[in-house]
Tab-separated table of C-alpha atoms in Angstrom:
chain	number	residue	atom	x	y	z
A	1	UNK	CA	-26.651	-15.567	-26.196
A	2	UNK	CA	-27.288	-12.788	-24.015
A	3	UNK	CA	-27.253	-14.763	-20.816
A	4	UNK	CA	-23.600	-15.446	-21.686
A	5	UNK	CA	-23.141	-11.815	-22.395
A	6	UNK	CA	-24.159	-10.727	-18.885
A	7	UNK	CA	-22.695	-14.155	-17.022
A	8	UNK	CA	-19.190	-12.496	-18.467
A	9	UNK	CA	-19.687	-9.215	-17.821
A	10	UNK	CA	-20.772	-10.236	-13.830
A	11	UNK	CA	-17.764	-12.264	-13.694
A	12	UNK	CA	-15.457	-9.347	-15.201
A	13	UNK	CA	-17.342	-7.112	-12.507
A	14	UNK	CA	-16.466	-9.422	-9.567
A	15	UNK	CA	-12.967	-9.721	-10.893
A	16	UNK	CA	-11.983	-5.860	-11.440
A	17	UNK	CA	-13.641	-4.345	-8.194
A	18	UNK	CA	-11.180	-6.068	-6.200
A	19	UNK	CA	-8.293	-5.616	-8.704
A	20	UNK	CA	-9.560	-1.825	-8.178
A	21	UNK	CA	-9.712	-1.614	-4.283
A	22	UNK	CA	-6.315	-3.552	-4.421
A	23	UNK	CA	-4.981	-1.280	-6.512
A	24	UNK	CA	-5.619	1.451	-4.533
A	25	UNK	CA	-4.432	0.345	-1.112
A	26	UNK	CA	-1.223	-0.106	-3.213
A	27	UNK	CA	-0.796	2.861	-4.149
A	28	UNK	CA	-2.179	4.385	-0.838
A	29	UNK	CA	1.133	2.463	0.705
A	30	UNK	CA	3.949	3.862	-1.764
A	31	UNK	CA	2.730	6.847	-0.689
A	32	UNK	CA	2.701	6.488	2.840
A	33	UNK	CA	5.883	4.599	2.897
A	34	UNK	CA	7.576	7.468	0.575
A	35	UNK	CA	6.738	9.846	2.793
A	36	UNK	CA	7.988	7.858	6.105
A	37	UNK	CA	11.231	6.993	4.086
A	38	UNK	CA	12.176	10.233	3.699
A	39	UNK	CA	11.636	11.664	7.497
A	40	UNK	CA	14.265	8.259	8.770
A	41	UNK	CA	17.472	10.395	8.719
A	42	UNK	CA	15.765	13.067	10.591
A	43	UNK	CA	14.645	10.965	13.019
A	44	UNK	CA	17.443	8.858	13.763
A	45	UNK	CA	19.541	12.223	13.459
A	46	UNK	CA	16.970	13.624	16.365
A	47	UNK	CA	17.834	9.797	18.377
A	48	UNK	CA	20.180	10.604	21.235
A	49	UNK	CA	23.754	8.386	21.490
A	50	UNK	CA	22.079	5.845	24.200
A	51	UNK	CA	18.629	5.300	22.123
A	52	UNK	CA	19.903	4.456	18.724
A	53	UNK	CA	21.066	0.731	19.603
A	54	UNK	CA	17.767	0.629	21.304
A	55	UNK	CA	15.713	1.555	18.560
A	56	UNK	CA	18.005	-0.574	16.173
A	57	UNK	CA	17.929	-3.871	18.073
């Protein structure tokens, strides 16, 4: 019975470790995208009339 408990704990650890890494990465991406999206209006205002169509195509 103890061996089964160790096996279950090992499997749970192997599943939870990648999930924690994925969750952390998703959070980092969310923060980065939020900051980037907040900067887009200023970026678009900084483009000249000639640059804007080039950027959007």
